[in-house]
Short mmCIF file of C-alpha atoms and ligand atoms in Angstrom, two decimals:
data_model
loop_
_atom_site.label_atom_id
_atom_site.label_comp_id
_atom_site.label_asym_id
_atom_site.label_seq_id
_atom_site.Cartn_x
_atom_site.Cartn_y
_atom_site.Cartn_z
CA MET A 11 45.11 25.17 161.13
CA LYS A 12 47.44 24.35 164.05
CA PRO A 13 46.10 25.12 167.60
CA ASN A 14 48.01 27.89 169.27
CA PRO A 15 49.55 26.37 172.47
CA ALA A 16 49.87 29.79 174.05
CA LEU A 17 46.07 30.06 174.28
CA GLY A 18 43.69 28.17 176.64
CA PRO A 19 41.20 25.61 175.11
CA SER A 20 38.20 27.96 174.84
CA ARG A 21 40.24 30.83 173.51
CA ARG A 22 41.81 28.37 171.08
CA ARG A 23 38.34 27.38 169.83
CA ARG A 24 37.30 31.01 169.59
CA SER A 25 40.49 31.80 167.77
CA SER A 26 40.01 29.09 165.17
CA ASN A 27 36.35 30.11 164.70
CA THR A 28 37.49 33.68 164.21
CA SER A 29 40.09 32.53 161.69
CA ARG A 30 37.47 30.60 159.76
CA LEU A 31 35.25 33.66 159.74
CA THR A 32 38.11 35.89 158.65
CA ALA A 33 39.03 33.48 155.87
CA ALA A 34 35.44 33.38 154.66
CA ALA A 35 35.22 37.16 154.76
CA LEU A 36 38.45 37.48 152.82
CA LEU A 37 37.23 34.98 150.23
CA LEU A 38 34.02 36.95 149.84
CA ILE A 39 35.88 40.22 149.46
CA SER A 40 38.23 38.68 146.95
CA LEU A 41 35.33 37.39 144.89
CA LEU A 42 33.59 40.72 144.95
CA GLN A 43 36.68 42.85 144.43
CA PRO A 44 39.63 40.95 142.99
CA GLY A 45 41.81 44.08 143.04
CA LEU A 46 41.64 44.40 146.85
CA LEU A 47 43.59 41.28 147.80
CA ARG A 48 46.20 41.84 145.16
CA GLN A 49 46.92 45.18 146.81
CA ALA A 50 48.86 43.14 149.38
CA GLN A 51 51.55 42.58 146.75
CA ALA A 52 51.23 45.99 145.19
CA GLY A 53 54.49 47.68 144.42
CA ASP A 54 55.69 51.13 143.53
CA ILE A 55 56.49 51.58 139.91
CA GLU A 56 58.63 54.55 139.01
CA VAL A 57 59.17 55.17 135.33
CA LEU A 58 61.49 57.78 133.88
CA HIS A 59 60.42 59.28 130.57
CA TRP A 60 60.31 62.55 128.67
CA TRP A 61 56.77 62.38 127.41
CA THR A 62 55.51 65.74 128.58
CA SER A 63 53.99 67.40 125.50
CA GLY A 64 50.21 67.23 124.93
CA GLY A 65 50.15 64.05 122.82
CA GLU A 66 52.97 62.38 124.72
CA ALA A 67 51.39 63.03 128.12
CA ARG A 68 48.10 61.50 126.92
CA ALA A 69 50.01 58.40 125.84
CA ALA A 70 51.92 58.20 129.16
CA LEU A 71 48.56 58.30 130.97
CA ALA A 72 47.64 55.01 129.28
CA LEU A 73 50.65 53.42 130.96
CA LYS A 74 49.84 54.90 134.35
CA ALA A 75 46.23 53.69 134.07
CA SER A 76 47.23 50.14 133.17
CA MET A 77 49.59 49.90 136.16
CA GLN A 78 47.05 51.37 138.56
CA ALA A 79 44.47 48.85 137.29
CA LYS A 80 46.86 46.14 138.49
CA GLY A 81 46.90 47.72 141.93
CA HIS A 82 50.38 49.27 141.78
CA SER A 83 51.16 52.82 142.68
CA TRP A 84 52.58 54.85 139.84
CA LYS A 85 55.39 57.31 140.48
CA ASP A 86 55.76 59.53 137.46
CA PHE A 87 59.36 60.54 136.78
CA ALA A 88 59.01 62.83 133.79
CA VAL A 89 61.89 65.05 132.74
CA ALA A 90 60.87 67.46 130.01
CA GLY A 91 62.82 68.52 127.03
CA SER A 92 65.14 68.11 124.11
CA GLY A 93 64.19 64.68 122.78
CA GLY A 94 65.25 63.11 126.08
CA ASP A 95 68.72 64.63 126.44
CA SER A 96 67.90 66.10 129.87
CA ALA A 97 66.09 62.94 131.03
CA ILE A 98 69.13 60.77 130.39
CA THR A 99 71.37 63.16 132.34
CA VAL A 100 69.01 62.95 135.33
CA LEU A 101 68.77 59.16 135.02
CA ARG A 102 72.53 58.80 135.13
CA SER A 103 72.81 60.68 138.41
CA ARG A 104 70.00 58.58 139.95
CA VAL A 105 71.63 55.32 138.89
CA VAL A 106 75.08 56.43 140.07
CA SER A 107 73.64 57.23 143.51
CA GLY A 108 72.14 53.72 143.72
CA ASN A 109 68.56 54.93 143.39
CA ALA A 110 67.45 53.70 139.96
CA PRO A 111 63.80 53.86 138.90
CA ALA A 112 62.05 50.59 137.96
CA ALA A 113 62.16 51.48 134.29
CA ALA A 114 63.47 54.22 132.05
CA GLN A 115 62.88 55.28 128.48
CA ILE A 116 66.13 54.10 126.90
CA LYS A 117 66.47 52.92 123.34
CA GLY A 118 68.74 51.60 120.63
CA PRO A 119 72.42 50.92 121.28
CA SER A 120 72.20 52.70 124.66
CA LEU A 121 70.33 49.65 125.97
CA GLN A 122 73.47 47.58 125.48
CA ALA A 123 75.62 50.25 127.07
CA TRP A 124 73.45 50.39 130.22
CA ALA A 125 73.30 46.59 130.37
CA ARG A 126 77.11 46.38 130.18
CA GLU A 127 77.25 48.54 133.30
CA GLY A 128 75.40 45.76 135.13
CA VAL A 129 72.47 47.91 136.28
CA LEU A 130 69.70 46.29 134.22
CA THR A 131 67.71 43.19 135.13
CA SER A 132 66.48 40.30 133.02
CA ILE A 133 62.75 40.08 132.28
CA ASN A 134 63.06 36.75 130.50
CA GLU A 135 60.51 35.15 132.79
CA VAL A 136 57.77 37.38 131.35
CA ALA A 137 59.19 37.38 127.82
CA ARG A 138 59.36 33.57 127.64
CA ALA A 139 55.93 33.01 129.16
CA GLU A 140 54.41 35.46 126.68
CA ARG A 141 56.56 34.32 123.72
CA TRP A 142 57.87 37.78 122.83
CA ASP A 143 60.27 36.32 120.27
CA GLU A 144 57.25 35.44 118.16
CA LEU A 145 55.44 38.73 118.77
CA LEU A 146 58.19 41.16 117.76
CA PRO A 147 60.07 41.91 114.54
CA GLN A 148 63.55 40.43 114.98
CA VAL A 149 65.28 43.76 114.42
CA VAL A 150 63.44 44.91 117.56
CA SER A 151 63.75 41.81 119.77
CA ASP A 152 67.51 41.70 119.12
CA GLN A 153 67.83 45.23 120.41
CA MET A 154 65.80 44.46 123.56
CA LYS A 155 68.22 41.68 124.56
CA TYR A 156 71.62 41.69 126.17
CA ARG A 157 73.53 38.41 125.83
CA GLY A 158 70.27 36.66 124.99
CA ASP A 159 68.26 38.07 127.93
CA TYR A 160 65.45 40.56 127.53
CA ILE A 161 66.41 43.66 129.53
CA ALA A 162 63.85 46.00 127.97
CA VAL A 163 60.34 46.06 126.60
CA PRO A 164 59.45 47.90 123.36
CA VAL A 165 56.50 50.25 123.21
CA ASN A 166 56.02 51.41 119.65
CA VAL A 167 57.41 52.16 116.22
CA HIS A 168 57.74 55.80 115.23
CA ARG A 169 58.51 56.89 111.69
CA VAL A 170 60.79 59.91 111.48
CA ASN A 171 60.62 60.84 107.80
CA TRP A 172 57.26 62.58 107.70
CA LEU A 173 56.18 65.97 106.41
CA TRP A 174 53.29 67.55 108.35
CA VAL A 175 51.21 69.99 106.38
CA ASN A 176 48.51 72.53 107.18
CA PRO A 177 46.24 72.16 104.11
CA ALA A 178 44.35 75.41 104.74
CA VAL A 179 47.59 77.40 104.48
CA PHE A 180 48.48 75.59 101.26
CA ALA A 181 45.03 76.24 99.80
CA ARG A 182 45.15 79.93 100.77
CA THR A 183 48.55 80.51 99.18
CA GLY A 184 48.18 78.21 96.16
CA ALA A 185 51.26 76.19 97.15
CA LYS A 186 51.42 72.50 96.17
CA VAL A 187 52.21 69.79 98.70
CA PRO A 188 55.72 68.58 97.77
CA ASN A 189 56.91 65.05 96.99
CA SER A 190 60.46 65.90 95.96
CA TRP A 191 63.02 68.42 97.20
CA ASP A 192 62.56 70.53 94.04
CA GLU A 193 58.85 70.68 94.78
CA PHE A 194 59.60 71.45 98.41
CA PHE A 195 61.65 74.52 97.50
CA ALA A 196 59.02 75.64 94.97
CA ALA A 197 56.29 75.40 97.63
CA ALA A 198 58.49 77.08 100.24
CA GLU A 199 59.12 80.01 97.89
CA THR A 200 55.38 80.44 97.20
CA LEU A 201 54.64 80.32 100.92
CA LYS A 202 57.41 82.78 101.77
CA LYS A 203 56.18 85.25 99.14
CA ALA A 204 52.73 85.00 100.70
CA GLY A 205 54.26 86.02 104.04
CA VAL A 206 53.96 82.57 105.64
CA ILE A 207 56.67 80.71 107.58
CA ALA A 208 57.14 77.75 105.26
CA LEU A 209 58.79 75.37 107.73
CA ALA A 210 58.36 75.31 111.50
CA HIS A 211 61.70 74.29 112.97
CA GLY A 212 62.98 73.94 116.50
CA GLY A 213 66.66 74.85 116.64
CA GLN A 214 67.82 72.24 119.14
CA SER A 215 70.67 69.98 118.14
CA TRP A 216 68.58 66.78 118.07
CA GLN A 217 66.05 68.51 115.82
CA ASP A 218 68.80 69.90 113.58
CA LEU A 219 70.09 66.34 113.12
CA THR A 220 66.56 64.94 112.69
CA LEU A 221 66.12 67.37 109.80
CA LEU A 222 69.49 66.43 108.33
CA GLU A 223 68.83 62.67 108.43
CA THR A 224 65.51 63.25 106.68
CA VAL A 225 67.22 65.26 103.93
CA ALA A 226 69.97 62.61 103.74
CA ILE A 227 67.60 59.77 102.99
CA GLY A 228 65.57 61.92 100.59
CA VAL A 229 68.60 63.10 98.63
CA GLY A 230 70.96 60.14 98.99
CA GLY A 231 68.60 57.16 99.39
CA ALA A 232 68.54 54.26 101.84
CA ASP A 233 71.86 52.74 100.85
CA PHE A 234 73.69 56.02 101.30
CA TYR A 235 72.00 56.60 104.66
CA ARG A 236 73.08 53.17 105.90
CA LYS A 237 76.70 53.64 104.84
CA ALA A 238 76.92 57.17 106.21
CA PHE A 239 75.05 56.90 109.50
CA VAL A 240 74.76 53.22 110.42
CA LEU A 241 78.16 51.99 109.21
CA ARG A 242 79.62 55.50 109.49
CA GLU A 243 82.01 55.08 106.56
CA ALA A 244 84.30 58.10 106.32
CA ALA A 245 84.18 58.00 102.50
CA GLU A 246 80.38 58.42 102.55
CA LEU A 247 80.38 60.96 105.36
CA SER A 248 82.69 63.18 103.34
CA GLY A 249 81.79 62.24 99.77
CA PRO A 250 79.89 64.06 97.01
CA THR A 251 76.46 62.73 98.08
CA MET A 252 76.93 64.09 101.60
CA GLU A 253 77.99 67.41 100.12
CA LYS A 254 74.73 67.55 98.17
CA VAL A 255 72.80 66.59 101.31
CA LEU A 256 74.45 69.38 103.31
CA THR A 257 73.85 72.05 100.68
CA THR A 258 70.21 70.99 100.29
CA TYR A 259 69.86 71.07 104.09
CA LYS A 260 71.26 74.58 104.31
CA ARG A 261 68.91 75.81 101.54
CA ILE A 262 66.01 75.05 103.90
CA LYS A 263 67.12 77.52 106.55
CA PRO A 264 65.82 80.74 104.90
CA TYR A 265 62.35 79.19 104.98
CA THR A 266 62.39 78.85 108.77
CA ASP A 267 61.82 81.79 111.12
CA ARG A 268 64.16 83.86 113.31
CA ASN A 269 62.70 82.50 116.53
CA ALA A 270 63.56 78.88 115.71
CA PRO A 271 66.72 78.67 117.89
CA GLY A 272 66.01 76.74 121.08
CA ARG A 273 62.34 76.08 120.24
CA ASP A 274 60.81 72.79 121.43
CA TRP A 275 59.53 70.49 118.70
CA ASN A 276 55.95 70.56 119.98
CA LEU A 277 55.89 74.36 119.82
CA ALA A 278 56.95 74.05 116.19
CA THR A 279 54.06 71.62 115.65
CA ALA A 280 51.72 74.12 117.34
CA MET A 281 52.72 76.71 114.71
CA VAL A 282 51.50 74.35 111.97
CA ILE A 283 48.32 73.53 113.92
CA LYS A 284 47.53 77.25 114.24
CA GLY A 285 48.44 78.04 110.63
CA GLU A 286 51.37 80.26 111.62
CA ALA A 287 53.60 77.92 109.63
CA ALA A 288 52.77 75.66 106.69
CA MET A 289 54.91 72.54 107.30
CA GLN A 290 57.06 70.64 109.76
CA LEU A 291 59.53 67.83 109.05
CA MET A 292 59.35 65.65 112.15
CA GLY A 293 58.72 62.15 113.44
CA ASP A 294 55.13 61.06 113.98
CA TRP A 295 55.16 62.02 117.64
CA ALA A 296 54.07 65.31 115.98
CA LYS A 297 50.81 63.60 115.05
CA GLY A 298 50.10 63.14 118.75
CA GLU A 299 50.12 66.93 119.06
CA PHE A 300 47.67 67.45 116.19
CA LEU A 301 45.34 64.84 117.65
CA ALA A 302 45.61 66.23 121.20
CA ALA A 303 44.66 69.65 119.79
CA GLY A 304 41.56 68.14 118.12
CA SER A 305 42.97 68.44 114.59
CA LEU A 306 41.98 65.55 112.34
CA PRO A 307 44.12 63.77 109.73
CA GLY A 308 43.14 64.68 106.18
CA LYS A 309 41.23 67.72 107.47
CA GLY A 310 43.19 69.85 109.94
CA PHE A 311 46.50 68.32 108.86
CA ILE A 312 48.00 66.10 106.19
CA CYS A 313 50.79 63.59 106.70
CA THR A 314 52.94 62.69 103.73
CA PRO A 315 56.39 61.10 103.51
CA ALA A 316 59.19 63.68 103.64
CA PRO A 317 60.35 64.70 100.13
CA GLY A 318 61.96 61.82 98.24
CA THR A 319 61.44 59.29 101.04
CA ALA A 320 58.19 57.51 100.12
CA LYS A 321 59.90 54.12 99.99
CA SER A 322 62.15 54.54 103.02
CA PHE A 323 61.43 54.29 106.70
CA ILE A 324 63.61 55.84 109.37
CA TYR A 325 62.43 54.28 112.60
CA VAL A 326 62.54 54.95 116.31
CA VAL A 327 61.43 52.22 118.69
CA ASP A 328 60.79 53.57 122.17
CA SER A 329 61.49 51.09 124.92
CA PHE A 330 61.71 50.80 128.66
CA ALA A 331 64.88 49.39 130.15
CA MET A 332 64.34 47.52 133.41
CA PHE A 333 66.64 48.33 136.33
CA LYS A 334 67.72 46.01 139.14
CA LEU A 335 65.55 46.63 142.21
CA LYS A 336 65.92 45.56 145.83
CA ASN A 337 62.28 45.37 146.93
CA PRO A 338 60.51 42.15 145.73
CA ALA A 339 57.08 43.84 145.54
CA ASN A 340 58.56 46.48 143.25
CA SER A 341 60.21 43.79 141.13
CA ALA A 342 56.82 42.09 140.77
CA ALA A 343 55.32 45.42 139.72
CA GLN A 344 58.14 45.78 137.20
CA ARG A 345 57.25 42.41 135.65
CA ASP A 346 53.61 43.52 135.49
CA LEU A 347 54.77 46.66 133.68
CA ALA A 348 56.66 44.60 131.10
CA SER A 349 53.64 42.40 130.53
CA ALA A 350 51.21 45.34 130.34
CA VAL A 351 53.33 47.19 127.78
CA MET A 352 53.26 44.20 125.41
CA SER A 353 49.53 43.59 125.79
CA PRO A 354 47.37 44.27 122.71
CA GLU A 355 45.15 46.63 124.75
CA PHE A 356 48.04 48.80 125.84
CA GLN A 357 49.75 48.75 122.45
CA GLU A 358 46.56 50.06 120.89
CA ALA A 359 45.61 52.64 123.52
CA PHE A 360 49.13 54.04 123.86
CA ASN A 361 49.91 54.29 120.17
CA LEU A 362 46.57 55.86 119.29
CA SER A 363 47.67 58.85 121.38
CA LYS A 364 51.39 58.78 120.71
CA GLY A 365 51.23 58.99 116.89
CA SER A 366 53.24 55.79 116.48
CA ILE A 367 52.15 52.25 115.55
CA PRO A 368 52.18 49.12 117.72
CA VAL A 369 55.50 47.27 117.76
CA ARG A 370 53.72 43.99 118.53
CA LEU A 371 53.09 42.15 115.25
CA GLY A 372 49.72 41.10 113.94
CA LEU A 373 47.51 43.61 115.77
CA LYS A 374 44.44 45.01 114.08
CA MET A 375 44.83 48.56 112.82
CA ASP A 376 41.06 49.28 112.51
CA ARG A 377 41.04 52.06 115.07
CA PHE A 378 44.13 53.77 113.65
CA ASP A 379 44.05 56.66 111.18
CA ASP A 380 45.37 56.65 107.62
CA CYS A 381 48.81 58.02 108.63
CA ALA A 382 49.30 55.08 111.01
CA LYS A 383 47.93 52.56 108.50
CA ALA A 384 50.36 53.89 105.87
CA SER A 385 53.17 53.73 108.40
CA ALA A 386 52.40 50.08 109.21
CA LEU A 387 52.35 49.12 105.50
CA ASP A 388 55.54 51.05 104.78
CA PHE A 389 57.27 49.53 107.81
CA ASN A 390 56.63 46.02 106.52
CA ALA A 391 57.57 46.90 102.94
CA ALA A 392 60.76 48.70 104.02
CA ALA A 393 61.74 45.73 106.20
CA LYS A 394 61.58 43.49 103.13
CA SER A 395 63.52 45.82 100.83
CA ALA A 396 66.35 46.74 103.24
CA SER A 397 65.18 50.35 103.48
CA LEU A 398 64.25 50.16 107.15
CA LEU A 399 66.78 52.40 108.84
CA PRO A 400 67.45 53.43 112.45
CA SER A 401 67.33 57.13 113.30
CA ILE A 402 70.78 58.54 114.02
CA ALA A 403 69.29 61.69 115.62
CA ASN A 404 66.95 59.82 117.94
CA GLY A 405 69.15 57.30 119.66
CA MET A 406 68.74 54.32 117.35
CA ALA A 407 71.88 54.08 115.23
CA ALA A 408 75.02 54.99 117.17
CA PRO A 409 76.58 54.93 120.64
CA SER A 410 75.48 58.07 122.44
CA ALA A 411 78.96 59.70 122.44
CA ILE A 412 78.98 59.60 118.64
CA GLU A 413 75.38 60.74 118.38
CA TRP A 414 76.08 63.76 120.61
CA ALA A 415 79.22 64.66 118.68
CA LEU A 416 77.32 64.44 115.37
CA LYS A 417 74.51 66.60 116.76
CA ASP A 418 77.10 69.25 117.70
CA ALA A 419 78.82 69.18 114.32
CA VAL A 420 75.55 69.41 112.38
CA SER A 421 74.13 72.17 114.59
CA GLN A 422 77.29 74.21 114.18
CA TYR A 423 76.92 73.93 110.41
CA TRP A 424 73.20 74.78 110.52
CA ASN A 425 73.82 77.84 112.67
CA SER A 426 76.94 79.18 110.99
CA ASP A 427 76.86 81.62 108.08
CA LYS A 428 80.45 80.82 107.25
CA MET A 429 81.06 77.09 107.62
CA SER A 430 81.48 75.27 104.31
CA ALA A 431 80.00 71.84 103.59
CA ALA A 432 83.61 70.57 103.37
CA GLU A 433 84.34 71.77 106.91
CA ALA A 434 81.07 70.26 108.16
CA MET A 435 81.98 66.90 106.63
CA LYS A 436 85.40 67.01 108.28
CA ARG A 437 83.73 67.61 111.66
CA MET A 438 81.21 64.82 111.05
CA VAL A 439 83.97 62.32 110.34
CA GLU A 440 85.74 63.44 113.53
CA ALA A 441 82.48 63.04 115.45
CA THR A 442 82.27 59.38 114.53
CA ARG A 443 85.48 58.81 116.51
CA ALA A 444 83.99 60.18 119.74
CA LYS A 445 84.27 57.93 122.80
C1 GAL B 223 62.05 60.87 120.73
C2 GAL B 223 61.17 59.77 121.25
C3 GAL B 223 59.79 59.99 120.87
C4 GAL B 223 59.35 61.42 121.17
C5 GAL B 223 60.41 62.46 120.81
C6 GAL B 223 60.12 63.87 121.26
O1 GAL B 223 63.35 60.67 121.16
O2 GAL B 223 61.60 58.55 120.71
O3 GAL B 223 58.96 59.07 121.51
O4 GAL B 223 59.00 61.51 122.47
O5 GAL B 223 61.64 62.09 121.27
O6 GAL B 223 60.03 63.99 122.63
#
């Protein structure tokens, strides 16, 4: 340590003794409580998401806890509702006003769109050090990169094409859990005659389209789904298979209830949990709701692939896009967030609550339930047989302008008593031209 020329000799000695003492004290503190010294570099970490339902909020808590354990202060930026539609609107206004959060729940092709605007930052430093390329399925790592740089970190894999069943309601009414659409309508009729709401539905446009994509893969198969929704070929969007899909879709409506319009998805799940409705067709974020309510798989609820979709897998990969930040401590916290999200501990804790499966390859599934184990097996099998498909309704398959236009067209068809399937197909083709 250099002597301080501004001090006299004795004060200088006292000063260097004091420094030695302070250094020793700091060393002791750091040995006893490693977290304390790191606080010096602690940053604020603000994360925008829409995980506000019971199961989602439990999962989001796992993220908060892991950041707090690293000494950072967590600023929750949750915007409820509508499969994230409201959250993205709020995010846009924050980014436009130069006040972006550290990270935001953005997924699929939207990641590229945000990156093109120049507002995202590279997290290659973390990704390279931790060898993410080897830890992620390539279909996922490709989507997390912009021009070769990681700009986002993936959290999970959700499967969309699930049917959630209340077995007590089925037992009471004598209905049989369906595997095909014919069986679905037979069960729905039995349930309806017994005075039960067969299908809990939330009439919001993203849920209307989630239901349609599930029917599409069940009726038309994986190849049809890919041509219609991923490649968006006009001939498939307006061909005979789509017509069959749309008429099957519309046949479901009489088995939903009058109060469906506007209902949130988790309230629809609550109807199945309480036995007010027998089934829900929804992604496995619904499982998070059953679990949060204390309902157990195989007992309180049953998960089974949506009719006709046992071999297919419509996926949603939730991810956090990383925004450019000005404060270096916050950037360091952001890198810690990226690293924490990919850690085996977080992947397990988060996904146990969320209803999804870890996106990181090779993790043990011991602590997961049978629905998650089946999902993991089906994910791998579908990846090998080209039946792994991105969800069009949940931000994975199309630029957001097209997705929104498709949601509108499909909701109009669902809600109208007069619109023909032919008219709906015309509107869907038009929607794919949205900019
Ligand atoms: C999806 C999201 C899921 C789930 C769902 C309902 O868009 O990918 O993680 O949160 O919305 O909120």
